[in-house]
């Protein structure tokens, strides 16, 4: 098989491989299928690939088969161990890729793994990019995700037509920088969710209508994207996940580990993770991140029934 040249011209007829069709991966991949790219897809539960197959994608039985059929392979998985297994394990992506191919990991993973894959890729003539995302399931469905890409600038430039199908990409630095940016993003989002929840609970506990609180402050300095997306959901007790709370625990844990490695002190990060850990410990890890308000309600002796009555 001829070696693929990593240029914009060579990408015009590229074949896309996609691994991971969960809450985020499914709509992201669907944009590429509907844009006319030939897509080969793998998911551990093969039935979950059926909507993509209905639109023209081809489902295969292993990551190896995806790699053999693709010029660019995207992974959108749960954690770093999943990425390692899919990429480096027996029957994995690296066994099937030819020199000149590209991998794009959009999993919220670890900077160290991104750098490791990049170095292994160099030894095999493969271009590896780490490009996690922000925007949740709504951003994935609407094609408005923010990609934070680490890796070679020329490779990321070549991938821009693909990224544009799903959102907007920003090249933030060398290999691993995308994952670092995502961790910083998660720290910021988690802190905003916690602050928003505290503000709502404080206002309500003091006798203020939470909806009026949101209306009054959303146009001022307290207003934020997090408030726009999650404020009404918290009031309405809508905890359907755009991203699972248990995944936030994982990401914040990775951020804490990285902070220790760099000798940094981030007390807000540690406290925020504890609130999300409490949420998971109460069996609510599969709720959305906005459910962190439940941890704060418990600390303030606000029961679910009380909250439901006040917020209806």
PDB file of C-alpha atoms in Angstrom:
ATOM      1  CA  UNK A   1       0.000   0.000   0.000  1.00  0.00           C
ATOM      2  CA  UNK A   2       1.362   3.419  -0.907  1.00  0.00           C
ATOM      3  CA  UNK A   3       2.528   5.700   1.871  1.00  0.00           C
ATOM      4  CA  UNK A   4       0.128   8.537   2.544  1.00  0.00           C
ATOM      5  CA  UNK A   5       1.701  11.970   2.230  1.00  0.00           C
ATOM      6  CA  UNK A   6       0.598  14.310   5.023  1.00  0.00           C
ATOM      7  CA  UNK A   7      -0.529  17.255   2.892  1.00  0.00           C
ATOM      8  CA  UNK A   8      -3.835  19.018   2.406  1.00  0.00           C
ATOM      9  CA  UNK A   9      -4.048  17.735  -1.166  1.00  0.00           C
ATOM     10  CA  UNK A  10      -3.596  14.140  -0.105  1.00  0.00           C
ATOM     11  CA  UNK A  11      -6.367  14.512   2.477  1.00  0.00           C
ATOM     12  CA  UNK A  12      -9.112  15.276  -0.037  1.00  0.00           C
ATOM     13  CA  UNK A  13     -10.024  11.592  -0.411  1.00  0.00           C
ATOM     14  CA  UNK A  14      -8.963  10.391   3.004  1.00  0.00           C
ATOM     15  CA  UNK A  15     -10.551   7.437   4.717  1.00  0.00           C
ATOM     16  CA  UNK A  16     -11.572   7.974   8.321  1.00  0.00           C
ATOM     17  CA  UNK A  17     -11.483   5.416  11.111  1.00  0.00           C
ATOM     18  CA  UNK A  18     -13.458   5.974  14.300  1.00  0.00           C
ATOM     19  CA  UNK A  19     -13.184   4.101  17.599  1.00  0.00           C
ATOM     20  CA  UNK A  20     -15.710   4.813  20.352  1.00  0.00           C
ATOM     21  CA  UNK A  21     -19.374   5.587  19.677  1.00  0.00           C
ATOM     22  CA  UNK A  22     -20.652   6.657  23.073  1.00  0.00           C
ATOM     23  CA  UNK A  23     -22.363   9.834  24.226  1.00  0.00           C
ATOM     24  CA  UNK A  24     -19.807  12.010  22.432  1.00  0.00           C
ATOM     25  CA  UNK A  25     -18.301   9.737  19.812  1.00  0.00           C
ATOM     26  CA  UNK A  26     -21.549   8.864  18.069  1.00  0.00           C
ATOM     27  CA  UNK A  27     -22.620  12.403  17.075  1.00  0.00           C
ATOM     28  CA  UNK A  28     -19.044  13.447  16.314  1.00  0.00           C
ATOM     29  CA  UNK A  29     -18.559  10.551  13.938  1.00  0.00           C
ATOM     30  CA  UNK A  30     -21.985  11.095  12.421  1.00  0.00           C
ATOM     31  CA  UNK A  31     -20.930  14.559  11.234  1.00  0.00           C
ATOM     32  CA  UNK A  32     -18.045  13.013   9.294  1.00  0.00           C
ATOM     33  CA  UNK A  33     -20.241  10.315   7.778  1.00  0.00           C
ATOM     34  CA  UNK A  34     -22.809  12.873   6.659  1.00  0.00           C
ATOM     35  CA  UNK A  35     -20.054  15.077   5.255  1.00  0.00           C
ATOM     36  CA  UNK A  36     -19.288  12.291   2.810  1.00  0.00           C
ATOM     37  CA  UNK A  37     -16.117  10.831   4.279  1.00  0.00           C
ATOM     38  CA  UNK A  38     -15.759   7.039   4.016  1.00  0.00           C
ATOM     39  CA  UNK A  39     -15.813   5.953   7.670  1.00  0.00           C
ATOM     40  CA  UNK A  40     -14.869   2.635   9.248  1.00  0.00           C
ATOM     41  CA  UNK A  41     -16.011   2.339  12.846  1.00  0.00           C
ATOM     42  CA  UNK A  42     -15.404   0.109  15.872  1.00  0.00           C
ATOM     43  CA  UNK A  43     -17.133  -0.025  19.238  1.00  0.00           C
ATOM     44  CA  UNK A  44     -16.893  -2.750  21.874  1.00  0.00           C
ATOM     45  CA  UNK A  45     -20.682  -3.070  21.765  1.00  0.00           C
ATOM     46  CA  UNK A  46     -21.046  -3.408  18.027  1.00  0.00           C
ATOM     47  CA  UNK A  47     -24.791  -2.725  18.008  1.00  0.00           C
ATOM     48  CA  UNK A  48     -24.037   0.868  19.033  1.00  0.00           C
ATOM     49  CA  UNK A  49     -22.475   1.485  15.619  1.00  0.00           C
ATOM     50  CA  UNK A  50     -25.733   0.723  13.793  1.00  0.00           C
ATOM     51  CA  UNK A  51     -26.945   4.342  13.432  1.00  0.00           C
ATOM     52  CA  UNK A  52     -23.655   5.166  11.709  1.00  0.00           C
ATOM     53  CA  UNK A  53     -23.938   2.122   9.464  1.00  0.00           C
ATOM     54  CA  UNK A  54     -27.445   3.208   8.525  1.00  0.00           C
ATOM     55  CA  UNK A  55     -25.858   6.419   7.185  1.00  0.00           C
ATOM     56  CA  UNK A  56     -23.127   4.615   5.251  1.00  0.00           C
ATOM     57  CA  UNK A  57     -20.328   3.803   7.711  1.00  0.00           C
ATOM     58  CA  UNK A  58     -18.793   0.325   7.845  1.00  0.00           C
ATOM     59  CA  UNK A  59     -18.553  -1.459  11.202  1.00  0.00           C
ATOM     60  CA  UNK A  60     -15.622  -3.812  11.853  1.00  0.00           C
ATOM     61  CA  UNK A  61     -14.651  -6.187  14.641  1.00  0.00           C
ATOM     62  CA  UNK A  62     -11.395  -4.678  15.936  1.00  0.00           C
ATOM     63  CA  UNK A  63      -9.270  -1.527  16.185  1.00  0.00           C
ATOM     64  CA  UNK A  64      -6.758  -3.257  13.914  1.00  0.00           C
ATOM     65  CA  UNK A  65      -9.335  -3.489  11.136  1.00  0.00           C
ATOM     66  CA  UNK A  66     -10.188   0.184  11.576  1.00  0.00           C
ATOM     67  CA  UNK A  67      -6.529   1.117  11.196  1.00  0.00           C
ATOM     68  CA  UNK A  68      -6.064  -1.053   8.125  1.00  0.00           C
ATOM     69  CA  UNK A  69      -8.976   0.703   6.410  1.00  0.00           C
ATOM     70  CA  UNK A  70      -8.146   4.300   7.371  1.00  0.00           C
ATOM     71  CA  UNK A  71      -5.807   7.194   6.701  1.00  0.00           C
ATOM     72  CA  UNK A  72      -6.878   9.012   9.864  1.00  0.00           C
ATOM     73  CA  UNK A  73      -8.059   7.227  13.017  1.00  0.00           C
ATOM     74  CA  UNK A  74      -9.992   9.071  15.727  1.00  0.00           C
ATOM     75  CA  UNK A  75     -10.416   7.656  19.219  1.00  0.00           C
ATOM     76  CA  UNK A  76     -13.097   8.915  21.619  1.00  0.00           C
ATOM     77  CA  UNK A  77     -12.950   6.655  24.665  1.00  0.00           C
ATOM     78  CA  UNK A  78     -13.479   6.822  28.424  1.00  0.00           C
ATOM     79  CA  UNK A  79      -9.976   7.020  29.864  1.00  0.00           C
ATOM     80  CA  UNK A  80      -6.245   6.658  29.273  1.00  0.00           C
ATOM     81  CA  UNK A  81      -6.160   2.908  29.918  1.00  0.00           C
ATOM     82  CA  UNK A  82      -8.743   2.389  27.173  1.00  0.00           C
ATOM     83  CA  UNK A  83      -6.655   4.485  24.798  1.00  0.00           C
ATOM     84  CA  UNK A  84      -3.492   2.549  25.634  1.00  0.00           C
ATOM     85  CA  UNK A  85      -5.210  -0.779  25.018  1.00  0.00           C
ATOM     86  CA  UNK A  86      -6.804   0.299  21.744  1.00  0.00           C
ATOM     87  CA  UNK A  87      -3.646   1.906  20.404  1.00  0.00           C
ATOM     88  CA  UNK A  88      -0.870  -0.339  21.721  1.00  0.00           C
ATOM     89  CA  UNK A  89      -2.535  -3.596  22.728  1.00  0.00           C
ATOM     90  CA  UNK A  90      -2.756  -6.789  20.658  1.00  0.00           C
ATOM     91  CA  UNK A  91      -4.895  -6.154  17.593  1.00  0.00           C
ATOM     92  CA  UNK A  92      -4.534  -2.431  18.209  1.00  0.00           C
ATOM     93  CA  UNK A  93      -4.369   0.590  15.965  1.00  0.00           C
ATOM     94  CA  UNK A  94      -0.588   0.781  15.671  1.00  0.00           C
ATOM     95  CA  UNK A  95      -0.492  -2.764  14.317  1.00  0.00           C
ATOM     96  CA  UNK A  96      -2.671  -1.772  11.379  1.00  0.00           C
ATOM     97  CA  UNK A  97      -1.543   1.724  10.428  1.00  0.00           C
ATOM     98  CA  UNK A  98       0.846   2.314   7.584  1.00  0.00           C
ATOM     99  CA  UNK A  99       3.532   5.023   7.586  1.00  0.00           C
ATOM    100  CA  UNK A 100       2.084   8.459   6.920  1.00  0.00           C
ATOM    101  CA  UNK A 101      -1.222   7.769   8.661  1.00  0.00           C
ATOM    102  CA  UNK A 102      -2.579  10.020  11.412  1.00  0.00           C
ATOM    103  CA  UNK A 103      -4.147   9.283  14.786  1.00  0.00           C
ATOM    104  CA  UNK A 104      -6.291  11.791  16.678  1.00  0.00           C
ATOM    105  CA  UNK A 105      -7.146  11.024  20.290  1.00  0.00           C
ATOM    106  CA  UNK A 106     -10.101  13.091  21.499  1.00  0.00           C
ATOM    107  CA  UNK A 107     -10.421  11.184  24.764  1.00  0.00           C
ATOM    108  CA  UNK A 108      -9.937  13.153  27.974  1.00  0.00           C
ATOM    109  CA  UNK A 109      -6.754  11.265  28.711  1.00  0.00           C
ATOM    110  CA  UNK A 110      -3.300  12.067  30.127  1.00  0.00           C
ATOM    111  CA  UNK A 111      -0.525  14.313  28.783  1.00  0.00           C
ATOM    112  CA  UNK A 112       2.112  11.653  29.438  1.00  0.00           C
ATOM    113  CA  UNK A 113       0.275   9.100  27.299  1.00  0.00           C
ATOM    114  CA  UNK A 114      -0.169  11.627  24.495  1.00  0.00           C
ATOM    115  CA  UNK A 115       3.580  12.260  24.479  1.00  0.00           C
ATOM    116  CA  UNK A 116       4.308   8.538  24.565  1.00  0.00           C
ATOM    117  CA  UNK A 117       2.045   7.852  21.593  1.00  0.00           C
ATOM    118  CA  UNK A 118       3.616  10.750  19.710  1.00  0.00           C
ATOM    119  CA  UNK A 119       7.110   9.310  20.196  1.00  0.00           C
ATOM    120  CA  UNK A 120       6.025   5.799  19.227  1.00  0.00           C
ATOM    121  CA  UNK A 121       4.331   7.285  16.195  1.00  0.00           C
ATOM    122  CA  UNK A 122       7.538   8.999  15.120  1.00  0.00           C
ATOM    123  CA  UNK A 123       9.354   5.656  15.202  1.00  0.00           C
ATOM    124  CA  UNK A 124       6.709   4.196  12.886  1.00  0.00           C
ATOM    125  CA  UNK A 125       6.273   7.183  10.585  1.00  0.00           C
ATOM    126  CA  UNK A 126       2.822   7.897  12.042  1.00  0.00           C
ATOM    127  CA  UNK A 127       1.542  11.370  12.976  1.00  0.00           C
ATOM    128  CA  UNK A 128      -0.147  11.425  16.415  1.00  0.00           C
ATOM    129  CA  UNK A 129      -2.319  14.304  17.632  1.00  0.00           C
ATOM    130  CA  UNK A 130      -4.029  14.713  21.001  1.00  0.00           C
ATOM    131  CA  UNK A 131      -7.208  16.736  20.535  1.00  0.00           C
ATOM    132  CA  UNK A 132      -9.667  16.458  23.433  1.00  0.00           C
ATOM    133  CA  UNK A 133     -12.839  18.506  23.289  1.00  0.00           C
ATOM    134  CA  UNK A 134     -15.086  20.793  25.287  1.00  0.00           C
ATOM    135  CA  UNK A 135     -18.767  21.412  24.645  1.00  0.00           C
ATOM    136  CA  UNK A 136     -20.474  18.281  25.915  1.00  0.00           C
ATOM    137  CA  UNK A 137     -23.067  16.220  24.119  1.00  0.00           C
ATOM    138  CA  UNK A 138     -24.877  19.327  22.858  1.00  0.00           C
ATOM    139  CA  UNK A 139     -21.700  20.597  21.226  1.00  0.00           C
ATOM    140  CA  UNK A 140     -21.110  17.165  19.732  1.00  0.00           C
ATOM    141  CA  UNK A 141     -24.624  17.045  18.293  1.00  0.00           C
ATOM    142  CA  UNK A 142     -24.511  20.597  16.952  1.00  0.00           C
ATOM    143  CA  UNK A 143     -21.000  20.337  15.534  1.00  0.00           C
ATOM    144  CA  UNK A 144     -19.787  23.171  17.747  1.00  0.00           C
ATOM    145  CA  UNK A 145     -17.137  21.449  19.857  1.00  0.00           C
ATOM    146  CA  UNK A 146     -13.915  23.194  20.855  1.00  0.00           C
ATOM    147  CA  UNK A 147     -10.909  20.999  19.990  1.00  0.00           C
ATOM    148  CA  UNK A 148      -7.657  21.631  21.887  1.00  0.00           C
ATOM    149  CA  UNK A 149      -4.945  20.088  19.762  1.00  0.00           C
ATOM    150  CA  UNK A 150      -1.414  19.134  20.671  1.00  0.00           C
ATOM    151  CA  UNK A 151       1.102  17.916  18.118  1.00  0.00           C
ATOM    152  CA  UNK A 152       2.721  18.948  14.879  1.00  0.00           C
ATOM    153  CA  UNK A 153       1.278  22.163  13.444  1.00  0.00           C
ATOM    154  CA  UNK A 154       1.398  20.919   9.851  1.00  0.00           C
ATOM    155  CA  UNK A 155      -0.508  17.752  10.758  1.00  0.00           C
ATOM    156  CA  UNK A 156      -3.189  19.728  12.580  1.00  0.00           C
ATOM    157  CA  UNK A 157      -3.473  22.075   9.613  1.00  0.00           C
ATOM    158  CA  UNK A 158      -4.129  19.092   7.363  1.00  0.00           C
ATOM    159  CA  UNK A 159      -6.864  17.872   9.718  1.00  0.00           C
ATOM    160  CA  UNK A 160      -8.768  21.171   9.781  1.00  0.00           C
ATOM    161  CA  UNK A 161     -11.455  20.082   7.257  1.00  0.00           C
ATOM    162  CA  UNK A 162     -12.296  17.154   9.540  1.00  0.00           C
ATOM    163  CA  UNK A 163     -12.328  19.281  12.667  1.00  0.00           C
ATOM    164  CA  UNK A 164     -14.593  21.817  10.945  1.00  0.00           C
ATOM    165  CA  UNK A 165     -17.236  19.118  10.525  1.00  0.00           C
ATOM    166  CA  UNK A 166     -17.374  18.783  14.305  1.00  0.00           C
ATOM    167  CA  UNK A 167     -16.414  22.211  15.627  1.00  0.00           C
ATOM    168  CA  UNK A 168     -13.366  24.449  15.819  1.00  0.00           C
ATOM    169  CA  UNK A 169      -9.759  23.491  16.512  1.00  0.00           C
ATOM    170  CA  UNK A 170      -7.076  25.508  18.285  1.00  0.00           C
ATOM    171  CA  UNK A 171      -3.476  24.322  18.136  1.00  0.00           C
ATOM    172  CA  UNK A 172      -2.270  24.831  21.709  1.00  0.00           C
ATOM    173  CA  UNK A 173       1.243  23.388  21.535  1.00  0.00           C
ATOM    174  CA  UNK A 174       3.329  20.229  21.109  1.00  0.00           C
ATOM    175  CA  UNK A 175       2.281  16.664  21.909  1.00  0.00           C
ATOM    176  CA  UNK A 176       0.468  16.511  25.247  1.00  0.00           C
ATOM    177  CA  UNK A 177      -0.529  20.178  25.189  1.00  0.00           C
ATOM    178  CA  UNK A 178      -4.060  19.318  24.107  1.00  0.00           C
ATOM    179  CA  UNK A 179      -4.512  17.105  27.165  1.00  0.00           C
ATOM    180  CA  UNK A 180      -3.000  19.763  29.441  1.00  0.00           C
ATOM    181  CA  UNK A 181      -5.448  22.300  28.013  1.00  0.00           C
ATOM    182  CA  UNK A 182      -8.359  19.914  28.600  1.00  0.00           C
ATOM    183  CA  UNK A 183      -7.349  19.400  32.228  1.00  0.00           C
ATOM    184  CA  UNK A 184      -7.204  23.171  32.738  1.00  0.00           C
ATOM    185  CA  UNK A 185     -10.616  23.375  31.058  1.00  0.00           C
ATOM    186  CA  UNK A 186     -12.027  20.781  33.453  1.00  0.00           C
ATOM    187  CA  UNK A 187     -10.627  22.621  36.462  1.00  0.00           C
ATOM    188  CA  UNK A 188     -12.350  25.780  35.224  1.00  0.00           C
ATOM    189  CA  UNK A 189     -15.675  24.108  34.392  1.00  0.00           C
ATOM    190  CA  UNK A 190     -15.817  22.177  37.675  1.00  0.00           C
ATOM    191  CA  UNK A 191     -15.078  25.318  39.671  1.00  0.00           C
ATOM    192  CA  UNK A 192     -17.752  27.225  37.749  1.00  0.00           C
ATOM    193  CA  UNK A 193     -20.315  24.480  38.327  1.00  0.00           C
ATOM    194  CA  UNK A 194     -19.484  24.468  42.024  1.00  0.00           C
ATOM    195  CA  UNK A 195     -19.685  28.253  42.295  1.00  0.00           C
ATOM    196  CA  UNK A 196     -22.964  28.358  40.377  1.00  0.00           C
ATOM    197  CA  UNK A 197     -24.425  25.643  42.606  1.00  0.00           C
ATOM    198  CA  UNK A 198     -23.317  27.446  45.757  1.00  0.00           C
ATOM    199  CA  UNK A 199     -24.795  30.718  44.555  1.00  0.00           C
ATOM    200  CA  UNK A 200     -28.138  29.093  43.758  1.00  0.00           C
ATOM    201  CA  UNK A 201     -28.276  27.228  47.065  1.00  0.00           C
ATOM    202  CA  UNK A 202     -27.283  30.355  49.008  1.00  0.00           C
ATOM    203  CA  UNK A 203     -29.961  32.412  47.258  1.00  0.00           C
ATOM    204  CA  UNK A 204     -32.619  29.785  47.794  1.00  0.00           C
ATOM    205  CA  UNK A 205     -31.708  29.134  51.424  1.00  0.00           C
ATOM    206  CA  UNK A 206     -31.984  32.880  52.060  1.00  0.00           C
ATOM    207  CA  UNK A 207     -35.491  32.889  50.563  1.00  0.00           C
ATOM    208  CA  UNK A 208     -34.770  34.147  47.047  1.00  0.00           C
ATOM    209  CA  UNK A 209     -36.442  32.638  43.992  1.00  0.00           C
ATOM    210  CA  UNK A 210     -33.583  30.857  42.167  1.00  0.00           C
ATOM    211  CA  UNK A 211     -34.998  31.691  38.741  1.00  0.00           C
ATOM    212  CA  UNK A 212     -35.040  35.390  39.610  1.00  0.00           C
ATOM    213  CA  UNK A 213     -31.483  35.086  40.892  1.00  0.00           C
ATOM    214  CA  UNK A 214     -30.350  33.711  37.519  1.00  0.00           C
ATOM    215  CA  UNK A 215     -32.267  36.411  35.651  1.00  0.00           C
ATOM    216  CA  UNK A 216     -30.753  39.163  37.774  1.00  0.00           C
ATOM    217  CA  UNK A 217     -27.093  38.122  37.597  1.00  0.00           C
ATOM    218  CA  UNK A 218     -26.718  36.422  34.212  1.00  0.00           C
ATOM    219  CA  UNK A 219     -26.016  39.710  32.439  1.00  0.00           C
ATOM    220  CA  UNK A 220     -23.399  40.801  34.964  1.00  0.00           C
ATOM    221  CA  UNK A 221     -19.966  39.613  36.049  1.00  0.00           C
ATOM    222  CA  UNK A 222     -21.384  36.351  37.418  1.00  0.00           C
ATOM    223  CA  UNK A 223     -22.761  35.406  34.013  1.00  0.00           C
ATOM    224  CA  UNK A 224     -20.919  32.644  32.181  1.00  0.00           C
ATOM    225  CA  UNK A 225     -21.273  29.902  29.604  1.00  0.00           C
ATOM    226  CA  UNK A 226     -21.669  27.478  32.492  1.00  0.00           C
ATOM    227  CA  UNK A 227     -24.554  29.530  33.860  1.00  0.00           C
ATOM    228  CA  UNK A 228     -26.173  29.728  30.425  1.00  0.00           C
ATOM    229  CA  UNK A 229     -25.987  25.965  29.923  1.00  0.00           C
ATOM    230  CA  UNK A 230     -26.541  24.644  33.432  1.00  0.00           C
ATOM    231  CA  UNK A 231     -28.277  27.324  35.506  1.00  0.00           C
ATOM    232  CA  UNK A 232     -31.844  26.428  34.559  1.00  0.00           C
ATOM    233  CA  UNK A 233     -30.990  22.716  34.596  1.00  0.00           C
ATOM    234  CA  UNK A 234     -29.868  22.931  38.214  1.00  0.00           C
ATOM    235  CA  UNK A 235     -33.031  24.806  39.186  1.00  0.00           C
ATOM    236  CA  UNK A 236     -35.202  22.278  37.338  1.00  0.00           C
ATOM    237  CA  UNK A 237     -33.202  19.336  38.722  1.00  0.00           C
ATOM    238  CA  UNK A 238     -32.374  18.240  35.200  1.00  0.00           C
ATOM    239  CA  UNK A 239     -29.281  16.114  35.715  1.00  0.00           C
ATOM    240  CA  UNK A 240     -29.229  14.348  32.366  1.00  0.00           C
ATOM    241  CA  UNK A 241     -25.566  14.029  31.417  1.00  0.00           C
ATOM    242  CA  UNK A 242     -23.813  16.014  28.761  1.00  0.00           C
ATOM    243  CA  UNK A 243     -20.769  14.478  30.419  1.00  0.00           C
ATOM    244  CA  UNK A 244     -20.785  12.073  33.364  1.00  0.00           C
ATOM    245  CA  UNK A 245     -19.873  13.286  36.851  1.00  0.00           C
ATOM    246  CA  UNK A 246     -17.681  10.213  37.298  1.00  0.00           C
ATOM    247  CA  UNK A 247     -15.625  11.314  34.303  1.00  0.00           C
ATOM    248  CA  UNK A 248     -15.126  14.705  35.921  1.00  0.00           C
ATOM    249  CA  UNK A 249     -13.743  12.900  38.975  1.00  0.00           C
ATOM    250  CA  UNK A 250     -11.333  11.072  36.683  1.00  0.00           C
ATOM    251  CA  UNK A 251     -10.223  14.262  34.933  1.00  0.00           C
ATOM    252  CA  UNK A 252      -9.776  16.221  38.151  1.00  0.00           C
ATOM    253  CA  UNK A 253      -7.812  13.309  39.600  1.00  0.00           C
ATOM    254  CA  UNK A 254      -5.493  13.410  36.599  1.00  0.00           C
ATOM    255  CA  UNK A 255      -5.132  17.164  37.041  1.00  0.00           C
ATOM    256  CA  UNK A 256      -4.182  16.675  40.694  1.00  0.00           C
ATOM    257  CA  UNK A 257      -1.566  14.090  39.730  1.00  0.00           C
ATOM    258  CA  UNK A 258      -0.121  16.438  37.116  1.00  0.00           C
ATOM    259  CA  UNK A 259      -0.152  19.292  39.655  1.00  0.00           C
ATOM    260  CA  UNK A 260       1.867  17.182  42.075  1.00  0.00           C
ATOM    261  CA  UNK A 261       4.344  16.318  39.328  1.00  0.00           C
ATOM    262  CA  UNK A 262       4.887  20.006  38.554  1.00  0.00           C
ATOM    263  CA  UNK A 263       5.054  20.982  42.227  1.00  0.00           C
ATOM    264  CA  UNK A 264       1.982  23.190  41.995  1.00  0.00           C
ATOM    265  CA  UNK A 265      -0.528  24.100  44.701  1.00  0.00           C
ATOM    266  CA  UNK A 266      -4.164  24.230  43.570  1.00  0.00           C
ATOM    267  CA  UNK A 267      -6.450  24.069  46.641  1.00  0.00           C
ATOM    268  CA  UNK A 268      -9.603  24.876  44.672  1.00  0.00           C
ATOM    269  CA  UNK A 269      -8.956  21.896  42.416  1.00  0.00           C
ATOM    270  CA  UNK A 270      -8.598  19.552  45.388  1.00  0.00           C
ATOM    271  CA  UNK A 271     -11.771  20.831  47.073  1.00  0.00           C
ATOM    272  CA  UNK A 272     -13.800  20.662  43.877  1.00  0.00           C
ATOM    273  CA  UNK A 273     -12.741  17.078  43.256  1.00  0.00           C
ATOM    274  CA  UNK A 274     -13.892  16.135  46.763  1.00  0.00           C
ATOM    275  CA  UNK A 275     -17.368  17.494  46.028  1.00  0.00           C
ATOM    276  CA  UNK A 276     -17.561  15.443  42.841  1.00  0.00           C
ATOM    277  CA  UNK A 277     -16.184  12.396  44.668  1.00  0.00           C
ATOM    278  CA  UNK A 278     -18.966  12.781  47.231  1.00  0.00           C
ATOM    279  CA  UNK A 279     -21.489  12.814  44.400  1.00  0.00           C
ATOM    280  CA  UNK A 280     -20.091   9.566  43.001  1.00  0.00           C
ATOM    281  CA  UNK A 281     -19.949   8.002  46.485  1.00  0.00           C
ATOM    282  CA  UNK A 282     -23.701   8.606  46.795  1.00  0.00           C
ATOM    283  CA  UNK A 283     -24.305   6.638  43.599  1.00  0.00           C
ATOM    284  CA  UNK A 284     -24.749   9.623  41.304  1.00  0.00           C
ATOM    285  CA  UNK A 285     -21.682   9.244  39.110  1.00  0.00           C
ATOM    286  CA  UNK A 286     -23.704   8.726  35.944  1.00  0.00           C
ATOM    287  CA  UNK A 287     -25.520  12.028  36.357  1.00  0.00           C
ATOM    288  CA  UNK A 288     -24.281  15.151  34.617  1.00  0.00           C
ATOM    289  CA  UNK A 289     -21.656  17.372  36.214  1.00  0.00           C
ATOM    290  CA  UNK A 290     -24.321  19.915  37.201  1.00  0.00           C
ATOM    291  CA  UNK A 291     -25.455  17.386  39.811  1.00  0.00           C
ATOM    292  CA  UNK A 292     -22.530  18.522  41.978  1.00  0.00           C
ATOM    293  CA  UNK A 293     -25.197  20.779  43.485  1.00  0.00           C
ATOM    294  CA  UNK A 294     -26.469  17.658  45.285  1.00  0.00           C
ATOM    295  CA  UNK A 295     -23.221  17.425  47.253  1.00  0.00           C
ATOM    296  CA  UNK A 296     -23.628  21.029  48.367  1.00  0.00           C
ATOM    297  CA  UNK A 297     -27.303  20.498  49.195  1.00  0.00           C
ATOM    298  CA  UNK A 298     -26.347  17.607  51.475  1.00  0.00           C
ATOM    299  CA  UNK A 299     -23.805  19.799  53.246  1.00  0.00           C
ATOM    300  CA  UNK A 300     -26.577  22.353  53.813  1.00  0.00           C
ATOM    301  CA  UNK A 301     -29.119  19.770  54.991  1.00  0.00           C
ATOM    302  CA  UNK A 302     -31.382  20.355  51.998  1.00  0.00           C
ATOM    303  CA  UNK A 303     -33.192  17.149  51.098  1.00  0.00           C
ATOM    304  CA  UNK A 304     -34.236  16.183  47.588  1.00  0.00           C
ATOM    305  CA  UNK A 305     -37.917  16.489  48.445  1.00  0.00           C
ATOM    306  CA  UNK A 306     -37.380  19.981  49.884  1.00  0.00           C
ATOM    307  CA  UNK A 307     -35.532  21.040  46.763  1.00  0.00           C
ATOM    308  CA  UNK A 308     -38.146  19.621  44.419  1.00  0.00           C
ATOM    309  CA  UNK A 309     -40.936  21.478  46.218  1.00  0.00           C
ATOM    310  CA  UNK A 310     -39.074  24.788  46.204  1.00  0.00           C
ATOM    311  CA  UNK A 311     -37.905  24.579  42.643  1.00  0.00           C
ATOM    312  CA  UNK A 312     -41.104  23.527  40.907  1.00  0.00           C
TER     313      UNK A 312
END
